[in-house]
Short mmCIF file of C-alpha atoms in Angstrom, two decimals:
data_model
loop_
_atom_site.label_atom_id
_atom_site.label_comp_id
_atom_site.label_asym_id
_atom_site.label_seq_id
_atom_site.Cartn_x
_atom_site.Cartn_y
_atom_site.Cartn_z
CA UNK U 454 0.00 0.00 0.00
CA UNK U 455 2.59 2.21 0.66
CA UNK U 456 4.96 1.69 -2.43
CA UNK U 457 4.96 4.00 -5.28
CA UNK U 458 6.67 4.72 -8.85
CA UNK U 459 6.42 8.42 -9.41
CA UNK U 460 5.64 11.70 -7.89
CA UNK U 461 2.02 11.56 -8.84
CA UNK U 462 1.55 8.14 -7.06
CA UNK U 463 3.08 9.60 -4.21
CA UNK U 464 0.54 12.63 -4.11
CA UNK U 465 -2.31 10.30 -4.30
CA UNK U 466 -1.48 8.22 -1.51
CA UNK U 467 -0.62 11.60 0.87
CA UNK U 468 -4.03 12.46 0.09
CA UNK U 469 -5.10 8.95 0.61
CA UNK U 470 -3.97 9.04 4.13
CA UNK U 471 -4.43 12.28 4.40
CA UNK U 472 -8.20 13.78 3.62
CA UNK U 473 -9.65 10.89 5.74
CA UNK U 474 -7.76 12.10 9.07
CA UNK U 475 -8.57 15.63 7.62
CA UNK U 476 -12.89 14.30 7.47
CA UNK U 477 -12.37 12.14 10.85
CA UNK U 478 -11.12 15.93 12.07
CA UNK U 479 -13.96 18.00 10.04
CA UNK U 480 -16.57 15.70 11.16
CA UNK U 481 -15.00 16.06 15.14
CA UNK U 482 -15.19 19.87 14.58
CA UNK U 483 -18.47 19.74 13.44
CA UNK U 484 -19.65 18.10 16.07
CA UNK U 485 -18.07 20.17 18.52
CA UNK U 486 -19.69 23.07 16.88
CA UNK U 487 -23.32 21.61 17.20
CA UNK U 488 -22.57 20.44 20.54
CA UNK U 489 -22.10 23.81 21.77
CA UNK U 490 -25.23 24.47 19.29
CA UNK U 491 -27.38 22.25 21.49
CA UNK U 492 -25.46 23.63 24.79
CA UNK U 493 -26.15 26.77 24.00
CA UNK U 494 -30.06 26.82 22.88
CA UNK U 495 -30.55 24.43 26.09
CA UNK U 496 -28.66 25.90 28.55
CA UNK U 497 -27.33 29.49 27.49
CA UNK U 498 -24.10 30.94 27.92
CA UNK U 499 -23.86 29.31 31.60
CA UNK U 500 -23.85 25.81 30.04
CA UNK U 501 -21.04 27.19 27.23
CA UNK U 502 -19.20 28.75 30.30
CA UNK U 503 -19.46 25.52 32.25
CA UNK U 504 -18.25 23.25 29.53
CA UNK U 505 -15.76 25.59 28.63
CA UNK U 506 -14.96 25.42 32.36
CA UNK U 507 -15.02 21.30 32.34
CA UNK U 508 -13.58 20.33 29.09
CA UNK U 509 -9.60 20.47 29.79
CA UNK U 510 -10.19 17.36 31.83
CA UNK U 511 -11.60 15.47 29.26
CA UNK U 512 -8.96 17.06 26.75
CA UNK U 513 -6.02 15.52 29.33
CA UNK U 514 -7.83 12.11 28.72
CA UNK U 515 -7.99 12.18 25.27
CA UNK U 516 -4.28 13.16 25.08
CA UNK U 517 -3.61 9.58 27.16
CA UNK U 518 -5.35 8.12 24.60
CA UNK U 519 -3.76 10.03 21.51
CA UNK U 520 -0.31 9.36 23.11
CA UNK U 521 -0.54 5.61 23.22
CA UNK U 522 -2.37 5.38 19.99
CA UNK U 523 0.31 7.58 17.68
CA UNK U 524 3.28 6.70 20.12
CA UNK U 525 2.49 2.95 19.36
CA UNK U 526 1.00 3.15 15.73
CA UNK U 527 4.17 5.19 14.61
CA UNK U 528 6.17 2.07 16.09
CA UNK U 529 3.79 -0.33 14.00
CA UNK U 530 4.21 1.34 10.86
CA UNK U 531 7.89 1.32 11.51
CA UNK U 532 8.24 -2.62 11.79
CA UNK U 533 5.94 -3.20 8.97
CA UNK U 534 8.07 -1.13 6.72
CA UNK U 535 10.98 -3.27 7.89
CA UNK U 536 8.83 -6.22 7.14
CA UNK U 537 8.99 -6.99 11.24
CA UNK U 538 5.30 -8.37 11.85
CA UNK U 539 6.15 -10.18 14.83
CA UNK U 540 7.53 -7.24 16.78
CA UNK U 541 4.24 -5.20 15.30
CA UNK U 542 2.23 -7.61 17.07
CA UNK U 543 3.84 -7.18 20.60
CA UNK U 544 3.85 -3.36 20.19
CA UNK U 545 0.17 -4.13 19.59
CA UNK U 546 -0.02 -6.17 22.53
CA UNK U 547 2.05 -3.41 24.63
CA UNK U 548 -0.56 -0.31 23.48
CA UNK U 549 -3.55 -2.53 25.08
CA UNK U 550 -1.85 -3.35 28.43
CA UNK U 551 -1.18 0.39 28.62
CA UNK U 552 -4.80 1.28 27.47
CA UNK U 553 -6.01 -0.78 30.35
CA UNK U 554 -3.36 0.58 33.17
CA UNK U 555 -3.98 4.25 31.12
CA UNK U 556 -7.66 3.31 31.80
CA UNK U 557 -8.07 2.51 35.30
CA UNK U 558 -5.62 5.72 36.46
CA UNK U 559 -7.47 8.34 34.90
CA UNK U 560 -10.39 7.49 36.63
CA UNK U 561 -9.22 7.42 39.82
CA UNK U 562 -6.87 10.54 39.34
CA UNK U 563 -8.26 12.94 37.33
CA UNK U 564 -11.23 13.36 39.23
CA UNK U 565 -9.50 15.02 42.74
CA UNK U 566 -7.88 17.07 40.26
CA UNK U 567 -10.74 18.80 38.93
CA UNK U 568 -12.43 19.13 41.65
CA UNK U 569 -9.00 20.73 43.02
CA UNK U 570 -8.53 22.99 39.99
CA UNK U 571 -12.63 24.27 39.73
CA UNK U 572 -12.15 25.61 42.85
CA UNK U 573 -9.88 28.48 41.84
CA UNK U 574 -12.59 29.54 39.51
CA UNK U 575 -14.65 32.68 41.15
CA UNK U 576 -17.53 32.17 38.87
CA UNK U 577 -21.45 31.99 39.75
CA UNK U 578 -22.83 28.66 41.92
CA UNK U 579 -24.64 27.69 39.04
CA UNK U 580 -22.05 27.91 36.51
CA UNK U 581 -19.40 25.59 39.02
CA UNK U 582 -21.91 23.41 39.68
CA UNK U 583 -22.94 22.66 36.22
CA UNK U 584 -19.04 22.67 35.35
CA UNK U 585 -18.19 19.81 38.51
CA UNK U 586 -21.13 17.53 36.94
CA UNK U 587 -19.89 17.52 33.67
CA UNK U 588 -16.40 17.02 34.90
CA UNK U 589 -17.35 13.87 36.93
CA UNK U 590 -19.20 12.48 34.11
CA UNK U 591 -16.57 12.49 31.44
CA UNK U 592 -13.97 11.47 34.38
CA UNK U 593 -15.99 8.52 35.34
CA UNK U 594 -16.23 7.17 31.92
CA UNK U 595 -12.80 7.91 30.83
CA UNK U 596 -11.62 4.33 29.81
CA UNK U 597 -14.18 4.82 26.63
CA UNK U 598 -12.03 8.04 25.52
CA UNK U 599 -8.67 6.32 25.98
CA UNK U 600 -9.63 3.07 23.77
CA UNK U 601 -11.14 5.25 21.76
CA UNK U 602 -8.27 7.74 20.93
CA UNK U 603 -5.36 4.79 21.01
CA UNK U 604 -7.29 2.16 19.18
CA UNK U 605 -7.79 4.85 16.42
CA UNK U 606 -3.69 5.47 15.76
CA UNK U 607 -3.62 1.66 15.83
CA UNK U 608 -6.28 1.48 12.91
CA UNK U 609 -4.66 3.90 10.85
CA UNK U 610 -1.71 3.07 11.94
CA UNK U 611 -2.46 -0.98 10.24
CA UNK U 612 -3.59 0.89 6.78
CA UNK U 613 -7.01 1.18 7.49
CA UNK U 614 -7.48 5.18 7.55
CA UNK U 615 -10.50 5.59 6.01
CA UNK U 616 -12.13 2.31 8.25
CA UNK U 617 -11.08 4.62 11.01
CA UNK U 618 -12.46 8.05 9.80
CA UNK U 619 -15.90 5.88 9.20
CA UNK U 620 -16.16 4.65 12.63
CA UNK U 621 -15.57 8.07 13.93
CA UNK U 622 -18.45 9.46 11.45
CA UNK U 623 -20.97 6.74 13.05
CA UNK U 624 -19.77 7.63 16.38
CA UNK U 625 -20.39 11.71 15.76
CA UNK U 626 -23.46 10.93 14.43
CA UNK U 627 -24.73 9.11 17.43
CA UNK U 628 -23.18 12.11 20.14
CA UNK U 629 -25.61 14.47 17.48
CA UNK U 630 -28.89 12.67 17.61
CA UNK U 631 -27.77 11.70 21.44
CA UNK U 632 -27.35 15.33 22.08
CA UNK U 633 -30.89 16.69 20.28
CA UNK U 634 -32.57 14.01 22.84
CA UNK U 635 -30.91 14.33 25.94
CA UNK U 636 -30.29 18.12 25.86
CA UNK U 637 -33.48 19.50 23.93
CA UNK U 638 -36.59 16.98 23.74
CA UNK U 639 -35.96 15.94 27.27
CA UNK U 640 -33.81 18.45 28.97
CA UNK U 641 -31.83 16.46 30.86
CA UNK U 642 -29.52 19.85 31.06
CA UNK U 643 -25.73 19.63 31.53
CA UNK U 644 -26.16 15.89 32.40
CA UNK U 645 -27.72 14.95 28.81
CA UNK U 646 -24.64 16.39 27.07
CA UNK U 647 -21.85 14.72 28.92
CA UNK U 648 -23.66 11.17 28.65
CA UNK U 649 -24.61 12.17 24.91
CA UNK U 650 -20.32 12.26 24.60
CA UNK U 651 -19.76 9.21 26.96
CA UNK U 652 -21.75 6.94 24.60
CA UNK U 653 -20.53 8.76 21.42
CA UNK U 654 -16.60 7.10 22.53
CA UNK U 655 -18.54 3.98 23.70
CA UNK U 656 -19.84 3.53 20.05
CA UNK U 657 -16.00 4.53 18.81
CA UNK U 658 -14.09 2.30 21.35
CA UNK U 659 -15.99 -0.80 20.60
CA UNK U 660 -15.93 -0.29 16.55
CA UNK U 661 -12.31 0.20 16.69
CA UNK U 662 -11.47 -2.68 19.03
CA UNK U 663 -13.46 -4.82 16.46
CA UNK U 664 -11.40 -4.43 13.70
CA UNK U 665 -8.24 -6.28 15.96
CA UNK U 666 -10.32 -8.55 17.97
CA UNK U 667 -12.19 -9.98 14.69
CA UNK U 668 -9.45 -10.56 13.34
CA UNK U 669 -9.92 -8.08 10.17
CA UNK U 670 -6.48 -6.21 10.94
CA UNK U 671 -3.02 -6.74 9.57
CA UNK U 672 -1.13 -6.85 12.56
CA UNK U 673 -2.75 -9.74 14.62
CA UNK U 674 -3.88 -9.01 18.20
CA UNK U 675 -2.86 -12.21 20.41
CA UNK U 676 -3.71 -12.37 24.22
CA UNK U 677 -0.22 -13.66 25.58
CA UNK U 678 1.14 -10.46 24.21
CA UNK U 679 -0.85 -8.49 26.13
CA UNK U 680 1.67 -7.11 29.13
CA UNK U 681 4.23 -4.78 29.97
CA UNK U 682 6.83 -5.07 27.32
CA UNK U 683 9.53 -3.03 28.82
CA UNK U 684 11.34 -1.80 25.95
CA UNK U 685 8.35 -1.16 24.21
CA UNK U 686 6.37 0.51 26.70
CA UNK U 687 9.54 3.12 26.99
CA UNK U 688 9.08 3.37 23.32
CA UNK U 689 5.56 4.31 23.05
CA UNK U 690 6.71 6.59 25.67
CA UNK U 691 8.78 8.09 23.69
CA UNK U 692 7.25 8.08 20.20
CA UNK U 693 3.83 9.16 22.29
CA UNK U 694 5.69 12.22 24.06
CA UNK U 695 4.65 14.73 20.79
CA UNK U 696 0.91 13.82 20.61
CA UNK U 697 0.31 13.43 24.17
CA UNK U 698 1.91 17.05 24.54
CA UNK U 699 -0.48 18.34 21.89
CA UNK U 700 -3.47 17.03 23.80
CA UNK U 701 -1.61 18.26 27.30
CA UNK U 702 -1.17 21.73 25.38
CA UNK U 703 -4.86 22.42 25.01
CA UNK U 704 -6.00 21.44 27.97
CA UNK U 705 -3.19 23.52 30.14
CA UNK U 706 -3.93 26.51 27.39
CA UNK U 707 -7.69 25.93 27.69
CA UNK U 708 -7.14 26.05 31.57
CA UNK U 709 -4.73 29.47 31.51
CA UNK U 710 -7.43 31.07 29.00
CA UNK U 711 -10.47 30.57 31.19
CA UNK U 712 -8.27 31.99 34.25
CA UNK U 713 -7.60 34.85 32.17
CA UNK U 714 -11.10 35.41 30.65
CA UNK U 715 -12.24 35.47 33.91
CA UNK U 716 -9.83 37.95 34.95
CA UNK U 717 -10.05 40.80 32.55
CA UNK U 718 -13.67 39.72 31.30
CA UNK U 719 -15.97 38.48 34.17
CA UNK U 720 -18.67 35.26 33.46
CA UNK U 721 -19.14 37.06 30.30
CA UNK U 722 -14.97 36.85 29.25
CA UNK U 723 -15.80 32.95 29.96
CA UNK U 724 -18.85 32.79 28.18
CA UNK U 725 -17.22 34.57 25.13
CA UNK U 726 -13.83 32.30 25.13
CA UNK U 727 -16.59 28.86 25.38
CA UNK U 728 -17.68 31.00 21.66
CA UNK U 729 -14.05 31.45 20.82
CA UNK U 730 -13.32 27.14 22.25
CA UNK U 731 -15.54 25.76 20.01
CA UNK U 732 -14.79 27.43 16.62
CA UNK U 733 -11.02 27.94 17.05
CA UNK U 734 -10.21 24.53 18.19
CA UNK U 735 -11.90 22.98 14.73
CA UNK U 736 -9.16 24.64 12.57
CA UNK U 737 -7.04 23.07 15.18
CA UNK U 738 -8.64 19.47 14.34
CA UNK U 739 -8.31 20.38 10.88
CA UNK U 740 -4.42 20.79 11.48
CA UNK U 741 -3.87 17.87 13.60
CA UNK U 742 -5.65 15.80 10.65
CA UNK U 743 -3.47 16.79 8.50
CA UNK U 744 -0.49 15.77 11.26
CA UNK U 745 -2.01 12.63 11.71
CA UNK U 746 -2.52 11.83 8.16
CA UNK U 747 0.84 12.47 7.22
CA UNK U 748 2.72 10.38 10.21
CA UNK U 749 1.89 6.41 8.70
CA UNK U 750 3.58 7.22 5.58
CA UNK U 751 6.45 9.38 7.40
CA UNK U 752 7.06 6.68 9.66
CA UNK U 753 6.88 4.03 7.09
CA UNK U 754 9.46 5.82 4.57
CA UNK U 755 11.46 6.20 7.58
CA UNK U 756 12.11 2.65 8.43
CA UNK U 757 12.17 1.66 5.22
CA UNK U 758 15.46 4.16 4.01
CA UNK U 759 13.35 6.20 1.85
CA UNK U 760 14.66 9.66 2.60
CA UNK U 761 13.34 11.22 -0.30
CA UNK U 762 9.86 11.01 0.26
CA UNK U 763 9.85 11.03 3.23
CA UNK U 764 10.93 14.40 2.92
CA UNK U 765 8.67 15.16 -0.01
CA UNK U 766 5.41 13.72 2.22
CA UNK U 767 6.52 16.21 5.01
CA UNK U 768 6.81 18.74 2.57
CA UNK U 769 3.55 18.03 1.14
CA UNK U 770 2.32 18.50 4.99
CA UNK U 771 3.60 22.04 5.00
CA UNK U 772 1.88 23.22 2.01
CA UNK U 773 -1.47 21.55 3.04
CA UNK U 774 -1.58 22.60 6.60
CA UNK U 775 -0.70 26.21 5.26
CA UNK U 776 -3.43 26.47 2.77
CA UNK U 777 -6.47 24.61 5.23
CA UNK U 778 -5.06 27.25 8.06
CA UNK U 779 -5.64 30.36 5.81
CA UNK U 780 -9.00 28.94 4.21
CA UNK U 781 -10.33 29.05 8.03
CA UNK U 782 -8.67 32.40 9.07
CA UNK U 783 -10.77 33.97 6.07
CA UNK U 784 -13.77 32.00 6.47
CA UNK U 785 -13.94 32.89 10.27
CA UNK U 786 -13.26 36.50 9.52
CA UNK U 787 -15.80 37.01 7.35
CA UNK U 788 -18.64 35.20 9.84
CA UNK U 789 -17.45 36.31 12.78
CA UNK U 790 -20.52 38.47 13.65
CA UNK U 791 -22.84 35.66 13.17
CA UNK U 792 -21.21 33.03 15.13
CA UNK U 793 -22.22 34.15 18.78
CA UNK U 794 -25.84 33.93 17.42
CA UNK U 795 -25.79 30.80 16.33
CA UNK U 796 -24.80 29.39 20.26
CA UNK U 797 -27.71 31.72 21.03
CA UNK U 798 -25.37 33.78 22.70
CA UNK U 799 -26.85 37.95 22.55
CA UNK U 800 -25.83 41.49 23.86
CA UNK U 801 -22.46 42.19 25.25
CA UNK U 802 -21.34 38.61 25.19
CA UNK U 803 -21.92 38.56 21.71
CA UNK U 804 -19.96 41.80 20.77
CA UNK U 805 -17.13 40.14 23.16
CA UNK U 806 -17.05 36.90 21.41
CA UNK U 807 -17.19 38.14 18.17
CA UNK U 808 -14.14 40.24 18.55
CA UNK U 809 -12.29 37.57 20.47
CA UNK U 810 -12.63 35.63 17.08
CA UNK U 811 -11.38 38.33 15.06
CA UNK U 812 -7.95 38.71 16.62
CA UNK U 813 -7.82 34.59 17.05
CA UNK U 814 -8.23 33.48 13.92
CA UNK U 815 -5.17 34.68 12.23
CA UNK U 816 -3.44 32.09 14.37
CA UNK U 817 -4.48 29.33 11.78
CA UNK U 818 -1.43 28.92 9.17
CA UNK U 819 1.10 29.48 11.56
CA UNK U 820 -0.51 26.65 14.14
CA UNK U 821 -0.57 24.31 11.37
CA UNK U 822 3.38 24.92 9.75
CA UNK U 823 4.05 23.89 13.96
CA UNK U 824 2.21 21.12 14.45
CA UNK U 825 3.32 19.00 11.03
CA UNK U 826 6.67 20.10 11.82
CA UNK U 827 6.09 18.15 15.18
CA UNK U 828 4.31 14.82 13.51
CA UNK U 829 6.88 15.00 11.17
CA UNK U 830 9.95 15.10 14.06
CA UNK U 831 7.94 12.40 15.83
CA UNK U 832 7.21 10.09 12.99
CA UNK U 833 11.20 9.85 12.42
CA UNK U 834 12.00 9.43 16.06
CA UNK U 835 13.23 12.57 16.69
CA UNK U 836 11.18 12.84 19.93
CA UNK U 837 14.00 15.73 21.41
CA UNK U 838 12.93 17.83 18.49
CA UNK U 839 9.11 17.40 18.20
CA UNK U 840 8.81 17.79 22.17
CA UNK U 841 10.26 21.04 21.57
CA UNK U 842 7.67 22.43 19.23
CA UNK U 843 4.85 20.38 21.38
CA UNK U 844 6.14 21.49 25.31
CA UNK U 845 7.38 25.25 24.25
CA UNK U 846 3.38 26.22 23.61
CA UNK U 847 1.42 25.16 26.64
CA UNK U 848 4.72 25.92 29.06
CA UNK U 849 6.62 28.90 28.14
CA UNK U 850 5.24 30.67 25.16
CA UNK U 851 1.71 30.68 26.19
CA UNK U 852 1.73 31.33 29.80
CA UNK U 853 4.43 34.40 28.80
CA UNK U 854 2.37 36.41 25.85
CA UNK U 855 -1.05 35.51 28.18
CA UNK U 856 1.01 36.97 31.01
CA UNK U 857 2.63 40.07 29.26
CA UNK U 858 -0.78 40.78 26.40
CA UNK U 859 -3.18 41.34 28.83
CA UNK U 860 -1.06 43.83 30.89
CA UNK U 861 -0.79 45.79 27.90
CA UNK U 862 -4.54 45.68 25.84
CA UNK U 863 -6.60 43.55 28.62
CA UNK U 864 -9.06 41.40 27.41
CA UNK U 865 -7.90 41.58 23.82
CA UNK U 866 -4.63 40.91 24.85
CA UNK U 867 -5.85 37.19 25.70
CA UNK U 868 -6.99 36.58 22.70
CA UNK U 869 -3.99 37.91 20.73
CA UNK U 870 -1.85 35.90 22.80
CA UNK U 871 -2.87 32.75 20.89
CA UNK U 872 -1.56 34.10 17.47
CA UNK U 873 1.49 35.56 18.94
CA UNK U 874 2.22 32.00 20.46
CA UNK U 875 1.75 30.76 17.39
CA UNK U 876 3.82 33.08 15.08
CA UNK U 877 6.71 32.58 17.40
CA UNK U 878 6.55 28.86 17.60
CA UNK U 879 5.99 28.52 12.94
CA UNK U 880 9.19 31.06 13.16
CA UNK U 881 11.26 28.50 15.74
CA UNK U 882 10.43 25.76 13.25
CA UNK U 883 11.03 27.07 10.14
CA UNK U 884 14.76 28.22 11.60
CA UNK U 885 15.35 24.16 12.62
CA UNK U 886 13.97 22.98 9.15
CA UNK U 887 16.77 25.18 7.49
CA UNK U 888 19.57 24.14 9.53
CA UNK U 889 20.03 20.96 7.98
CA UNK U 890 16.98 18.25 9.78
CA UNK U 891 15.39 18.20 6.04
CA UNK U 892 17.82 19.01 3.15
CA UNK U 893 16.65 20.40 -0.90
CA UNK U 894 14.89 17.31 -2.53
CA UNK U 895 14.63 17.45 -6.41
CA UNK U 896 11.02 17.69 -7.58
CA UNK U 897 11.22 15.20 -10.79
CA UNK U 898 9.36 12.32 -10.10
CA UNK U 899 11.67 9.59 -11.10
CA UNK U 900 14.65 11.00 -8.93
CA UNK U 901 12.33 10.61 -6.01
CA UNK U 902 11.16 7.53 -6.49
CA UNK U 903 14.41 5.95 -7.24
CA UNK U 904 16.25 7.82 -3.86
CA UNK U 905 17.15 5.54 -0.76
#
């Protein structure tokens, strides 16, 4: 599947991998979108505030999850382009012990944490109430959001992308219809929407386990190699440490943006950044498709000594992650005034949200140049490198322009602290492309195909 003759074969098959992590990601925006659609005619802006409140917890599950799944599917794509099935297989076996430990200890540690962490909030009693609930729901049920988000690298990871971008469009489609009825025909409030999302990854977890325990996979899942293998685990460790920073990186910037909404904005700052977390983090999604797309065949080319496309592939990355990120800045632009109206959100709020969008959404270009840059560091192995672009967002960059902006042009300061994070981190990777990680590639197809 992976082999090709000429540059055209090669485009095809990025864009075979690619557009159905890109759709998986669309689809996952869109439903965030009329989630907060549903929140927001149910519940008003307290609900948005609340979730906005709640939702870094579930975000720090899902980056488990996304760290065991690309962190071990990178490995698997590795040994099958070495033609190493048997050490695929214990990887495999590796990812689900770790899904199961990975499982168990969010549960039971994540939930003292939020609770922790809410309290620093001084927002209205209804607001942290509605925000603990949906925290403990989503906290509770976490083992459904880990198998979910690993078992989906593992899919892709085994040549089945678009299997995996279909199982994620049935399991959208149920959090939708499960969201209409638990949230508007029977107002189950807050409640509805977190259990509308807990059996949305239910429906995902057991669709994706399917295709290895039916035995419809490529890399065979056996139960005696199922444990702890040491050297692997360390690996997935490793290989994991870019996508689980990713995940880590919203929730911690989710977390310093709702402290800093609620600063220099009040419960209507919240309110307006829950406007400004649902529509910016889809061109997000839309970047980390492309990311995720990109890092089978990276990974494969890699262990299989095929520089030159690999470099090409990453290259093809760049120029798609730079074209979807300025397609969204315009398109948000241009709608930003309608936005708040469709979460049902009116009056100041709305004028505050709607402006918060317009000085956020130039971020999108420059976000996705960084976060290729890091699938493509971490599809090669070159964790040192891709935990550099992943850790420098949530833990120095962020917390120093939303530190600094504010100071200087207050509540508009927070929201141009995402772009100027952003810039800064594009400009730190394009400065370690050029010096030498990814040298000039000739763009004839036969000299491609044909270099080792």
């Amino acid at each position: 599947m992976f082999h090709t003759r000429n540059y055209r074969e090669l485009t095809k098959l990025f864009f075979m991998f690619v557009l159905p992590a890109l759709s998986s990601q669309l689809l996952s925006g869109i439903y965030t979108i009329v989630d907060g659609y549903f929140v927001g005619w149910g519940m008003g802006q307290d609900g948005l505030a609340a979730i906005g409140l709640a939702f870094p917890f579930s975000v720090i599950v899902t980056a488990i999850g996304a760290g065991i799944g690309v962190g071990g599917g990178a490995l698997i794509a590795i040994s099958m382009g070495r033609r190493r099935e048997a050490l695929a297989q214990r990887i495999l076996g590796a990812m689900v012990f770790l899904m199961i430990a990975a499982s168990a200890l969010s549960s039971l540690l994540l939930t003292p944490l939020a609770e922790y962490l809410l309290t620093f909030y001084d927002v209205s009693p209804e607001i942290a109430g509605m925000a603990r609930l949906y925290a403990w729901i989503l906290i509770i049920s976490s083992p459904a959001q880990v198998v979910t988000m690993a078992m989906l690298g593992a899919v892709r990871n085994d040549g089945f992308p678009r299997k995996a971008m279909f199982i994620m469009i049935a399991a959208f489609g149920t959090n939708i219809v499960l969201d209409w009825l638990w949230v508007i025909v029977f107002p189950f409030g807050i409640a509805g929407a977190a259990w509308a999302t807990v059996a949305s990854q239910a429906v995902s977890a057991v669709l994706l386990s399917a295709h290895f325990l039916l035995g419809m996979s490529k890399v065979r899942l056996r139960a005696r190699l199922v444990r702890p293998w040491r050297p692997l685990v360390r690996r997935i460790f490793v290989m994991g440490a870019s996508p689980f920073g990713v995940q880590i990186a919203t929730a911690v910037t989710m977390i310093l943006y709702n402290w800093q909404s609620l600063a220099y904005g009040g419960d209507i700052g919240v309110a307006a950044y829950a406007v400004v977390g649902y529509i910016v983090p889809v061109g997000v999604m839309l970047e980390e498709g492309i990311a995720e797309g990109i890092q089978p065949l990276i990974s494969y080319y890699h262990g299989a000594s095929l520089g030159a496309r690999r470099r090409l592939t990453a290259r093809l990355g760049f120029t798609t992650a730079v074209s979807v990120g300025a397609a969204c800045s315009l398109l948000v632009f241009f709608s930003n005034r309608l936005v708040p109206a469709f979460f049902s959100m009116h009056g100041e709020a709305a004028e505050v949200a709607a402006r918060g969008l317009l000085l956020s959404v130039p971020v999108f270009p420059f976000l996705g140049l960084a976060k290729v840059g890091a699938s493509y560091y971490q599809a090669v192995g070159r964790s040192d490198m891709a935990s550099m672009l992943t850790y420098g967002d949530p833990f120095i960059l962020q917390p120093l322009f939303l530190w600094t902006l504010p100071l200087l042009f207050s509540l508009d300061g927070v929201w141009l602290a995402m772009f100027f994070t952003n810039m800064t981190l594009a400009m730190i990777f394009v400065i370690m492309w050029r010096r030498g990680n990814a040298r000039r590639i000739p763009l004839s197809g036969g000299s491609i195909m044909g270099s080792h």
